[in-house]
C-alpha cells in the first residue's frame, strides 16, 4: 500500500506517471487531500528545489517538477469537497510577472482555492498593466504576484506605483512571493505582504482580507 | 558578417519550429547530456585545470556536434537554424586567426599562442565602476588606464548619470552609453594613450544605443568592438544578426562572446566547456569574428573556483588545438571579494595563470576596477607566461582554497589611492608587495617586483 512518503519520493525523482498513480492511490485510500498535496507533492517539489540549491539539479528539473505537480494536483482538487472550503466571498487575482515559471504561482492558486477564495488566475508572463486592467475589470480584493527574476522585481514595483497613480491602490491588497523576493524588499516597494512559501499565501490572504 | 549570414537569416524564417520552453527544457539539455556522455567528458574536482590534449579534442568535437545537432534557436521566430557539417567545417577552414585591437602605437595584435608560450596573454582591464557618479567612474578608470601593463580597457557599465537612470531602449540608455564613450576617450587621452582599445560599449545593450554610440564617432572601428554575443544556450535573435550586419558594414570587429552558466541549464563544467565551443562556432557562422571571449560562471554568481577554471581551461585548450583563433577569457574575481582581501588577489592570479597555461591570448576585465588590482592582473599574467603547464597547475592547486571569501562591501577609492597624485597609498601598496613576494616564492617573477 502506497504511503505519502512514496509520493514525495517519486515527485522528487520527477517520475510523472508514478506520481500520478500514487496520488490517485492515496486519495482512493481516503487520505486527506490536503495532506497528500502538502506532504507528498509540495515536499517532493521541495526536494527538487533542495537539489537545485545543492547544484545537483538544473532549471529543466525544476520545470519538470512543475509538470509532475500539474499532473497530480487535479486529482487532489477533484477529491476536495465541492466548492473547496467554505467560500470566503473574496476574489484574488494571481499571476506571474513577466516570467514563464509558474510552479509556485500554481501552488498558491491551488491553496487559495482549497481555502475558499475565488481565484482568477492570469497565468504567466504578465505586465503591470495586465494586473491593473484585470483587477478593475473583475473587481478583486487582492492581487497576488509571483516574481522570479530581477526585471520582474522592477515591474512589480511599477505595478504598486501604477495602482497609486491610478488612484486604486487602497482598493486592493497586493502581495508578492518568489525565489528572489524578500520581506525587506516587499516593504521597500510598498506592497502589503510577502510569502516565503506557497502556503503563506493563504495566511496572508486571510490576515489582510480579514477572514478566518 | 559570416559566410553563412544570409543562409542563417533565411533559416530563421524557414527552419523547423519549436516552442522555446521545449527547446530550453527538453531539447537542448537532452542533446548536450547525450553528447557529453558519448564523448566521455568528465570533470575531475581534484584537477582544477584541464590539460589533457586528447580530452580537449573530444571537447572540441563534442562542441561541433552540439552545434550541428541543436543548431541556433531564433527567439524571434521560434525556428531552429540548422547547419551541415560541411558548412561549419568551411567556417573553420576560412577563419581569421588574429585580431588587432587599438590604433597606432597603442595597438596590440593577438595571435594564437600555445600553453606555456613566453608571449603573454594580453590584459584588458576593467575601467570605471558601476555607479551614477561620473567623477568616481572616471577616477577609477584613470587609475587603471595609467598602468604600464594595460593593453586595453573594458569600460564597466555606468549605472546612470547623477539622477538619470538608464531605461533600456530609451534615449537615457543612449545618453549614458555616449557618456561612457566620452569618459573613455578622456581617460585614454589623459594617460597619453589615445589609441588604446576600449573593448565594447558596456553601458549599451540594445541595438539602437549600440549603433548610436558608433554613429557618434566616439567609439569607432579603431578603438572598439561591436557586441554580437550569442544568447544563452545556443540562442540568437534578430538583434544579434542586425548588430553583426552593422559591424560588417562599418568595418567594426565583432565581439564574439559567450558565458556558460553552470547549474542553470548546464549541469557542470563538462557541459559548459562543450557549450563554449558550440557557441564560438555558431558566432563565427553569423558574425565572422576573428576572436572570441569565452568564460563561465555558476548560477549563484561565482567566477572562480575549480569548476570555472576547469571549464575555461578545457574550452581554451580545445580551441587552441583545433581552431586557433585568439581566445580571451575572464581575468577577474567577480564582485564577491574586495581589493584589499587576500582572496581577491589569489583569485585574480588563478584566472591569469589559467590563461597562460591553457593557450589563451587575452584576459578581459583582468584584475579589478582599481589600478593596483589591474597591475596585479597584468604582472602576474606576464610573470606566468612562460611557465610550464605542470608548474602552473601546481601553483593553482596551492592557492585554490585561498580564493573563496564572503561577499565584501566596496572599498572607496579614497581609502586606496591618493587622488592628488593618482598613486596607491602605502597600505594598498603593501598589499600588492605582499603578493609579489608570495608568488615570487612560488617561482614566478616580473621585473617590477624587485
XYZ file of C-alpha atoms in Angstrom:
662
model
C 0.000 0.000 0.000
C 1.423 3.371 -1.035
C 2.416 5.920 1.608
C 2.598 9.688 1.323
C 6.374 9.382 1.631
C 6.308 7.321 -1.587
C 4.580 10.177 -3.357
C 7.158 12.639 -2.054
C 9.916 10.344 -3.327
C 8.589 9.909 -6.873
C 7.725 13.594 -7.235
C 11.277 14.377 -6.090
C 12.597 11.928 -8.668
C 10.469 13.646 -11.337
C 8.572 10.452 -12.228
C 5.425 11.824 -13.773
C 3.416 8.639 -14.330
C 4.278 7.075 -10.970
C 3.487 10.341 -9.187
C 0.050 10.485 -10.753
C -0.663 6.836 -9.943
C 0.414 7.133 -6.319
C -1.608 10.343 -5.916
C -4.696 8.527 -7.157
C -3.972 5.542 -4.935
C -3.507 7.680 -1.811
C -6.732 9.545 -2.482
C -8.533 6.273 -3.101
C -7.333 5.151 0.311
C -9.280 8.087 1.720
C -6.305 10.150 2.823
C -6.854 13.859 3.413
C -6.283 15.534 0.010
C -4.579 18.488 1.680
C -2.112 16.155 3.344
C -1.445 14.447 0.022
C -0.784 17.849 -1.512
C 1.368 19.277 1.252
C 3.311 16.248 2.474
C 3.551 14.450 -0.831
C 3.571 16.814 -3.793
C 4.827 20.035 -2.205
C 7.538 18.312 -0.170
C 8.621 16.346 -3.261
C 8.938 19.633 -5.148
C 10.871 20.988 -2.181
C 13.315 18.114 -2.563
C 13.899 19.073 -6.209
C 14.450 22.654 -5.083
C 16.945 21.498 -2.456
C 18.845 19.536 -5.105
C 18.935 22.662 -7.258
C 20.310 24.657 -4.333
C 22.981 21.980 -3.894
C 23.798 22.169 -7.638
C 22.614 18.605 -8.177
C 19.713 19.642 -10.388
C 19.239 22.204 -13.146
C 16.400 24.525 -14.148
C 14.790 21.984 -16.532
C 14.447 19.689 -13.499
C 12.512 22.419 -11.683
C 10.306 22.821 -14.725
C 9.777 19.060 -14.908
C 8.827 19.165 -11.227
C 6.153 21.687 -12.111
C 4.845 19.398 -14.834
C 4.746 16.454 -12.426
C 2.856 18.575 -9.891
C 0.426 19.768 -12.551
C -0.350 16.130 -13.362
C -1.125 15.305 -9.729
C -2.900 18.421 -8.483
C -6.151 18.000 -10.498
C -6.697 14.664 -8.751
C -6.245 16.370 -5.390
C -8.613 19.152 -6.356
C -11.223 16.661 -7.547
C -11.043 14.899 -4.200
C -11.743 18.054 -2.220
C -15.264 18.773 -1.016
C -17.199 20.566 -3.754
C -16.501 24.271 -3.702
C -13.318 23.716 -1.759
C -13.566 25.094 1.761
C -16.295 27.426 2.887
C -16.472 30.317 0.459
C -14.726 33.369 1.864
C -16.517 35.703 -0.534
C -13.201 37.222 -1.582
C -11.681 37.372 -5.048
C -7.935 37.109 -5.586
C -6.164 37.869 -8.843
C -2.980 35.854 -9.271
C -0.278 35.663 -11.931
C 3.441 35.701 -12.619
C 5.151 38.950 -13.527
C 6.977 38.529 -16.874
C 8.201 35.026 -16.121
C 7.066 31.704 -17.556
C 7.920 29.923 -14.316
C 4.591 29.208 -12.696
C 5.085 26.307 -10.294
C 4.865 28.476 -7.191
C 2.024 30.552 -8.593
C 0.041 27.400 -9.390
C 0.558 26.045 -5.894
C -0.573 29.302 -4.285
C -3.583 29.312 -6.588
C -4.472 25.791 -5.531
C -4.042 26.523 -1.826
C -6.194 29.640 -2.105
C -8.955 27.778 -3.949
C -8.876 24.954 -1.445
C -9.320 27.503 1.315
C -12.430 29.045 -0.178
C -11.072 32.041 -2.064
C -12.262 32.730 -5.578
C -9.099 32.743 -7.664
C -8.781 34.490 -11.001
C -5.600 33.054 -12.494
C -3.951 35.267 -15.125
C -1.289 32.679 -15.911
C 2.256 33.603 -16.841
C 4.208 36.467 -18.402
C 2.082 39.392 -17.281
C 2.946 43.082 -17.285
C 1.890 45.570 -14.583
C -0.853 46.960 -16.777
C -2.367 43.444 -17.191
C -2.817 43.131 -13.431
C -4.320 46.602 -13.109
C -6.711 46.128 -16.011
C -7.924 42.716 -14.895
C -8.305 43.789 -11.272
C -10.506 46.686 -12.325
C -12.471 44.551 -14.752
C -13.214 41.760 -12.296
C -13.311 43.775 -9.089
C -10.974 41.705 -6.959
C -9.976 42.144 -3.332
C -6.341 41.181 -3.646
C -3.594 40.931 -6.248
C -1.017 38.163 -5.725
C 2.097 38.255 -7.884
C 4.883 35.742 -8.425
C 8.265 37.372 -9.075
C 11.006 35.037 -10.219
C 13.767 37.180 -11.662
C 15.255 40.647 -11.360
C 13.450 42.503 -14.179
C 10.186 41.261 -12.677
C 11.078 42.904 -9.372
C 11.229 46.261 -11.090
C 7.930 45.543 -12.830
C 6.310 44.623 -9.539
C 7.405 47.943 -8.070
C 5.907 49.591 -11.158
C 2.628 47.794 -10.508
C 2.418 49.178 -6.969
C 3.225 52.683 -8.245
C 0.750 52.335 -11.075
C -2.059 51.395 -8.702
C -1.256 54.513 -6.694
C -1.150 56.726 -9.758
C -4.462 55.369 -10.967
C -5.963 56.103 -7.555
C -6.896 52.483 -6.856
C -4.132 51.398 -4.513
C -6.435 51.299 -1.494
C -8.917 49.055 -3.301
C -6.540 46.113 -3.469
C -4.239 44.340 -1.095
C -1.086 43.459 -3.006
C 1.079 40.505 -2.051
C 4.171 39.002 -3.637
C 6.356 35.917 -3.427
C 9.013 34.128 -5.440
C 12.566 32.926 -5.292
C 14.347 36.273 -5.384
C 11.967 38.300 -3.220
C 12.419 39.190 0.445
C 10.259 40.727 3.131
C 12.506 43.774 3.300
C 12.261 44.397 -0.435
C 8.486 43.912 -0.311
C 8.210 46.605 2.348
C 10.528 48.897 0.386
C 8.266 48.868 -2.672
C 5.132 49.433 -0.626
C 3.351 46.099 -1.046
C 1.139 44.696 1.691
C 2.581 41.265 2.238
C 5.237 38.747 1.306
C 5.158 34.974 1.381
C 8.225 32.778 1.597
C 6.331 29.557 0.872
C 3.306 28.755 -1.264
C 1.241 28.055 1.847
C 1.936 31.541 3.205
C -0.357 32.960 0.522
C -3.373 31.623 2.360
C -2.338 33.058 5.733
C -1.604 36.417 4.132
C -4.937 36.455 2.322
C -6.858 35.602 5.491
C -4.998 38.157 7.534
C -5.077 41.038 5.051
C -8.658 40.454 3.927
C -9.904 39.929 7.472
C -11.395 36.475 7.022
C -10.800 33.347 9.032
C 29.338 39.089 -41.460
C 29.834 35.390 -41.683
C 29.879 33.310 -44.810
C 26.602 31.763 -43.753
C 24.996 35.036 -42.696
C 22.295 35.218 -45.326
C 21.621 31.491 -45.107
C 21.117 31.959 -41.376
C 18.744 34.865 -41.933
C 16.801 32.703 -44.376
C 16.708 29.739 -41.998
C 15.353 31.895 -39.172
C 12.278 32.141 -41.394
C 12.204 28.622 -42.795
C 13.826 26.315 -40.227
C 11.886 23.847 -38.088
C 9.617 25.410 -35.468
C 9.918 24.541 -31.787
C 8.392 26.135 -28.697
C 11.090 27.865 -26.674
C 10.261 26.059 -23.443
C 10.600 22.742 -25.266
C 13.951 23.879 -26.662
C 15.341 25.025 -23.324
C 13.854 22.414 -21.021
C 13.966 19.278 -23.137
C 15.716 19.503 -26.482
C 18.896 21.357 -25.524
C 19.503 19.673 -22.119
C 18.884 16.213 -23.564
C 21.175 16.713 -26.561
C 24.062 18.186 -24.622
C 23.829 15.449 -21.982
C 23.898 12.763 -24.684
C 26.859 14.308 -26.488
C 28.908 14.849 -23.330
C 28.242 11.247 -22.260
C 29.113 9.913 -25.728
C 32.489 11.642 -25.640
C 33.113 10.569 -22.026
C 33.890 14.113 -20.942
C 34.229 14.141 -17.183
C 35.266 16.815 -14.714
C 37.708 15.765 -12.034
C 37.257 18.047 -8.995
C 40.809 17.240 -7.912
C 42.194 18.761 -11.125
C 41.282 22.435 -11.450
C 42.957 22.752 -14.855
C 42.101 20.593 -17.851
C 45.367 19.990 -19.715
C 44.725 16.622 -21.377
C 45.102 17.130 -25.144
C 43.005 14.081 -26.040
C 40.149 15.223 -23.857
C 40.481 18.718 -25.329
C 39.997 17.231 -28.801
C 36.920 15.348 -27.578
C 35.516 18.591 -26.168
C 36.038 20.339 -29.477
C 34.389 17.522 -31.407
C 31.510 17.472 -28.899
C 31.038 21.232 -29.309
C 30.923 20.847 -33.075
C 28.393 18.035 -32.778
C 26.304 20.065 -30.356
C 26.028 22.909 -32.838
C 25.169 20.507 -35.660
C 22.586 18.586 -33.636
C 20.929 21.518 -31.906
C 21.528 24.419 -34.285
C 20.849 28.019 -33.289
C 17.419 28.777 -31.871
C 15.898 32.040 -33.128
C 13.894 33.555 -30.294
C 12.032 35.912 -32.623
C 10.616 33.269 -34.938
C 10.811 30.161 -32.710
C 12.656 28.417 -35.531
C 15.875 26.458 -35.446
C 18.733 27.366 -37.782
C 20.419 24.093 -38.703
C 23.860 23.660 -40.277
C 25.550 20.914 -42.228
C 28.930 19.630 -41.148
C 30.425 20.865 -44.418
C 29.185 24.385 -43.725
C 30.737 24.571 -40.269
C 33.954 22.967 -41.468
C 34.188 25.655 -44.119
C 33.658 28.301 -41.437
C 36.542 26.742 -39.516
C 38.840 26.405 -42.513
C 38.327 30.000 -43.644
C 38.571 31.587 -40.197
C 40.762 34.566 -39.385
C 43.300 33.789 -36.713
C 44.486 37.131 -35.491
C 42.919 40.394 -34.454
C 44.258 43.876 -33.796
C 42.790 45.991 -31.016
C 43.521 49.707 -30.727
C 45.409 52.039 -33.039
C 48.916 53.219 -33.826
C 51.419 52.716 -31.021
C 48.665 51.626 -28.661
C 47.594 48.744 -30.910
C 48.058 45.137 -29.883
C 47.678 42.145 -32.180
C 46.504 38.893 -30.710
C 47.859 35.804 -32.441
C 47.492 32.167 -31.448
C 49.759 31.080 -28.606
C 50.218 27.614 -27.156
C 50.088 26.704 -23.456
C 53.294 27.854 -21.815
C 54.355 30.218 -24.642
C 56.552 33.069 -23.475
C 54.329 35.558 -25.297
C 51.969 36.661 -22.551
C 48.208 36.832 -22.951
C 47.175 40.482 -23.390
C 45.470 42.086 -20.427
C 42.411 44.296 -20.827
C 41.487 45.999 -17.586
C 38.062 46.969 -16.236
C 37.681 50.746 -16.453
C 35.334 52.648 -14.186
C 32.971 51.270 -11.600
C 29.249 50.614 -11.603
C 27.949 53.945 -10.299
C 25.927 57.010 -11.269
C 28.743 59.259 -10.052
C 30.568 60.179 -13.263
C 33.603 61.606 -11.471
C 34.063 58.495 -9.370
C 33.747 56.408 -12.538
C 36.445 58.434 -14.270
C 38.857 58.286 -11.339
C 38.640 54.513 -11.205
C 39.253 54.327 -14.944
C 42.258 56.635 -14.696
C 43.971 54.503 -12.077
C 43.654 51.528 -14.392
C 44.497 53.155 -17.737
C 47.790 54.585 -16.448
C 49.175 51.128 -15.662
C 52.023 50.093 -17.999
C 50.587 46.592 -18.461
C 47.254 47.969 -19.671
C 46.745 46.599 -23.186
C 43.230 47.942 -23.384
C 40.210 48.929 -21.359
C 36.869 47.272 -20.858
C 34.513 50.003 -19.626
C 32.254 48.897 -16.808
C 28.622 49.890 -17.307
C 27.669 53.313 -15.992
C 24.632 52.866 -13.775
C 23.346 56.310 -14.707
C 24.392 59.932 -14.678
C 23.507 61.583 -11.390
C 19.739 61.420 -11.170
C 19.388 59.975 -14.670
C 18.864 56.244 -14.575
C 19.064 54.112 -17.690
C 15.888 52.614 -19.073
C 16.636 50.070 -21.756
C 15.649 51.103 -25.270
C 15.055 54.744 -24.357
C 17.227 57.817 -25.054
C 18.568 57.559 -21.493
C 20.381 54.361 -22.445
C 21.957 56.057 -25.448
C 22.897 59.138 -23.405
C 24.601 57.009 -20.785
C 26.444 54.952 -23.410
C 27.647 58.153 -25.100
C 28.803 59.456 -21.725
C 30.729 56.237 -21.155
C 32.452 56.715 -24.524
C 33.262 60.376 -23.724
C 34.796 59.300 -20.426
C 36.861 56.543 -22.014
C 38.188 58.991 -24.606
C 39.025 61.482 -21.885
C 40.783 58.852 -19.808
C 42.852 57.464 -22.677
C 43.903 60.985 -23.674
C 44.810 61.841 -20.077
C 47.174 58.893 -19.849
C 48.672 59.714 -23.240
C 47.361 56.605 -24.974
C 44.596 57.828 -27.280
C 44.772 54.719 -29.438
C 44.074 52.353 -26.564
C 41.416 49.711 -27.157
C 38.096 50.410 -25.377
C 36.500 46.941 -25.507
C 32.773 47.156 -26.105
C 30.168 49.762 -25.170
C 29.180 48.191 -21.883
C 26.511 50.743 -20.938
C 24.525 49.900 -24.066
C 22.594 46.707 -24.611
C 20.019 47.490 -27.280
C 20.895 47.842 -30.980
C 19.723 51.455 -31.078
C 22.096 52.500 -28.312
C 24.962 50.373 -29.630
C 24.650 51.722 -33.162
C 24.233 55.295 -31.879
C 27.454 55.205 -29.946
C 29.372 54.133 -33.063
C 27.451 56.593 -35.258
C 28.642 59.366 -32.925
C 32.254 58.510 -33.737
C 33.151 58.455 -30.039
C 33.654 54.739 -30.378
C 34.885 53.613 -33.772
C 36.363 50.675 -35.642
C 39.851 51.511 -34.385
C 39.110 51.563 -30.702
C 36.050 49.458 -30.002
C 34.222 46.255 -30.932
C 30.546 45.728 -31.635
C 28.678 43.406 -29.282
C 27.471 40.416 -31.266
C 27.476 37.868 -28.497
C 25.287 34.806 -28.720
C 22.437 34.383 -26.256
C 22.407 31.684 -23.616
C 22.385 28.066 -24.699
C 22.691 28.391 -28.481
C 20.063 31.066 -28.954
C 20.068 34.094 -31.228
C 17.630 36.834 -32.154
C 17.438 39.444 -34.872
C 19.256 41.931 -32.645
C 22.334 39.677 -32.856
C 22.080 39.435 -36.626
C 21.423 43.144 -37.113
C 24.433 44.015 -34.966
C 26.660 41.573 -36.873
C 25.453 43.117 -40.128
C 26.110 46.636 -38.837
C 29.602 45.626 -37.708
C 30.399 44.193 -41.114
C 29.072 47.221 -42.990
C 31.165 49.570 -40.858
C 34.345 47.539 -40.618
C 33.974 47.073 -36.863
C 35.419 43.952 -35.252
C 32.547 41.836 -33.918
C 32.857 40.991 -30.235
C 32.109 37.288 -30.186
C 31.435 36.372 -26.632
C 29.695 33.788 -24.533
C 29.366 32.952 -20.890
C 28.319 29.448 -19.907
C 26.252 29.426 -16.732
C 26.706 26.236 -14.766
C 23.911 24.655 -12.775
C 21.183 26.614 -14.561
C 20.601 24.812 -17.869
C 24.052 23.205 -17.820
C 24.897 20.555 -15.244
C 28.553 21.449 -14.729
C 31.904 22.315 -16.290
C 31.877 19.451 -18.818
C 28.704 20.734 -20.470
C 29.830 24.349 -20.067
C 33.117 23.740 -21.927
C 31.312 21.973 -24.764
C 28.786 24.784 -24.976
C 31.564 27.402 -25.250
C 32.949 25.614 -28.309
C 29.495 25.306 -29.896
C 28.797 28.975 -29.155
C 32.068 30.060 -30.733
C 31.451 28.096 -33.923
C 27.882 29.398 -34.078
C 29.033 33.004 -33.700
C 31.718 32.537 -36.345
C 28.976 31.350 -38.700
C 26.935 34.555 -38.386
C 29.463 37.200 -37.324
C 32.724 36.015 -38.905
C 34.662 37.188 -35.870
C 38.409 36.901 -35.592
C 38.492 36.130 -31.867
C 36.200 35.066 -29.085
C 35.658 35.808 -25.417
C 34.655 32.651 -23.579
C 34.058 32.435 -19.858
C 31.901 30.665 -17.347
C 30.163 31.306 -14.067
C 27.983 29.449 -11.626
C 24.291 30.157 -11.287
C 24.942 31.734 -7.877
C 27.309 34.283 -9.393
C 30.832 32.928 -8.855
C 33.534 33.467 -11.457
C 36.288 31.457 -9.802
C 36.830 28.012 -8.332
C 37.765 24.608 -9.688
C 34.686 24.209 -11.885
C 35.262 27.596 -13.515
C 38.994 27.111 -14.094
C 38.427 23.605 -15.439
C 35.770 24.790 -17.870
C 37.708 27.839 -19.064
C 40.956 25.913 -19.491
C 39.232 22.989 -21.208
C 37.458 25.167 -23.761
C 40.595 27.231 -24.388
C 42.780 24.176 -24.924
C 40.166 22.599 -27.182
C 40.126 25.756 -29.284
C 43.892 26.187 -29.232
C 44.367 22.707 -30.679
C 41.506 22.717 -33.165
C 40.589 26.270 -34.043
C 43.468 28.628 -33.357
C 41.566 31.863 -33.082
C 42.509 34.364 -30.369
C 40.756 33.265 -27.203
C 40.023 35.682 -24.382
C 38.617 34.774 -21.007
C 37.665 36.462 -17.765
C 40.646 37.576 -15.701
C 38.987 38.922 -12.602
C 37.331 37.684 -9.490
C 33.791 38.994 -9.841
C 32.354 41.130 -7.099
C 32.487 38.649 -4.263
C 35.705 39.932 -2.806
C 37.250 43.329 -2.187
C 40.510 44.937 -3.346
C 42.263 44.567 -0.004
C 41.413 40.935 0.569
C 43.870 38.116 0.023
C 41.105 36.037 -1.567
C 40.627 38.545 -4.359
C 44.296 38.626 -5.283
C 44.598 34.866 -5.243
C 41.504 34.581 -7.483
C 42.954 37.073 -9.989
C 46.231 35.145 -10.015
C 44.449 31.832 -10.548
C 42.486 33.182 -13.532
C 45.595 34.713 -15.128
C 47.788 31.644 -14.635
C 44.974 29.521 -16.086
C 45.057 31.700 -19.202
C 48.813 31.322 -19.574
C 48.881 27.534 -19.311
C 45.744 26.923 -21.385
C 46.889 28.718 -24.517
C 44.680 31.791 -24.172
C 45.598 35.026 -25.940
C 43.954 37.545 -23.668
C 42.118 38.308 -20.445
C 39.247 40.760 -20.270
C 38.191 42.514 -17.086
C 41.588 41.428 -15.862
C 42.331 42.344 -12.263
C 39.763 44.677 -10.781
C 38.414 48.224 -11.004
C 41.378 49.842 -9.238
C 44.756 50.367 -10.822
C 46.622 48.174 -8.387
C 44.327 45.201 -8.932
C 44.768 45.732 -12.650
C 48.541 45.953 -12.185
C 48.420 42.672 -10.325
C 46.482 41.020 -13.153
C 48.811 42.412 -15.800
C 52.002 41.488 -13.982
C 51.021 38.039 -12.796
C 49.980 37.237 -16.378
C 53.341 38.309 -17.708
C 55.166 36.540 -14.882
C 53.329 33.283 -15.612
C 53.527 33.491 -19.413
C 56.403 31.085 -19.908
C 55.670 28.802 -17.012
C 55.437 25.065 -17.645
C 51.879 23.758 -17.587
C 52.617 21.373 -14.719
C 54.185 24.178 -12.656
C 51.209 26.441 -13.298
C 48.796 23.723 -12.217
C 50.830 23.150 -9.060
C 50.504 26.848 -8.167
C 46.773 26.881 -8.814
C 46.307 23.816 -6.618
C 48.254 25.559 -3.870
C 46.136 28.693 -3.972
C 42.742 27.255 -4.956
C 41.356 27.127 -1.451
C 42.540 30.645 -0.699
C 40.249 32.257 -3.253
C 36.885 31.813 -1.584
C 35.528 34.586 0.555
C 32.213 36.001 1.620
C 30.958 38.992 -0.302
C 32.610 42.236 0.771
C 31.301 45.763 0.697
C 33.021 48.011 -1.875
C 36.025 49.961 -0.597
C 36.001 53.661 -1.578
C 38.849 54.651 -3.889
C 39.864 57.336 -1.398
C 40.886 54.576 1.012
C 43.169 53.044 -1.610
C 44.569 55.933 -3.643
C 45.872 59.445 -3.126
C 43.629 61.193 -5.609
C 46.013 64.149 -5.997
C 48.858 62.015 -7.285
C 46.663 59.148 -8.527
C 49.023 56.740 -6.808
C 48.061 53.894 -4.457
C 48.602 54.600 -0.766
C 51.103 52.720 1.380
C 48.541 50.322 2.820
C 47.415 49.259 -0.630
C 50.967 49.099 -1.971
C 51.980 46.870 0.906
C 49.155 44.510 -0.011
C 50.492 44.387 -3.563
C 54.059 43.837 -2.361
C 52.926 41.036 -0.092
C 51.532 39.225 -3.111
C 54.535 39.818 -5.351
C 56.607 38.130 -2.639
C 54.174 35.223 -2.213
C 54.274 34.445 -5.910
C 57.981 35.082 -6.233
C 58.440 32.450 -3.555
C 56.370 30.132 -5.743
C 58.787 30.574 -8.631
C 57.192 33.362 -10.694
C 58.921 36.655 -11.369
C 58.419 40.029 -13.031
C 60.978 42.867 -13.351
C 58.874 45.386 -11.407
C 58.670 43.046 -8.424
C 62.177 43.944 -7.391
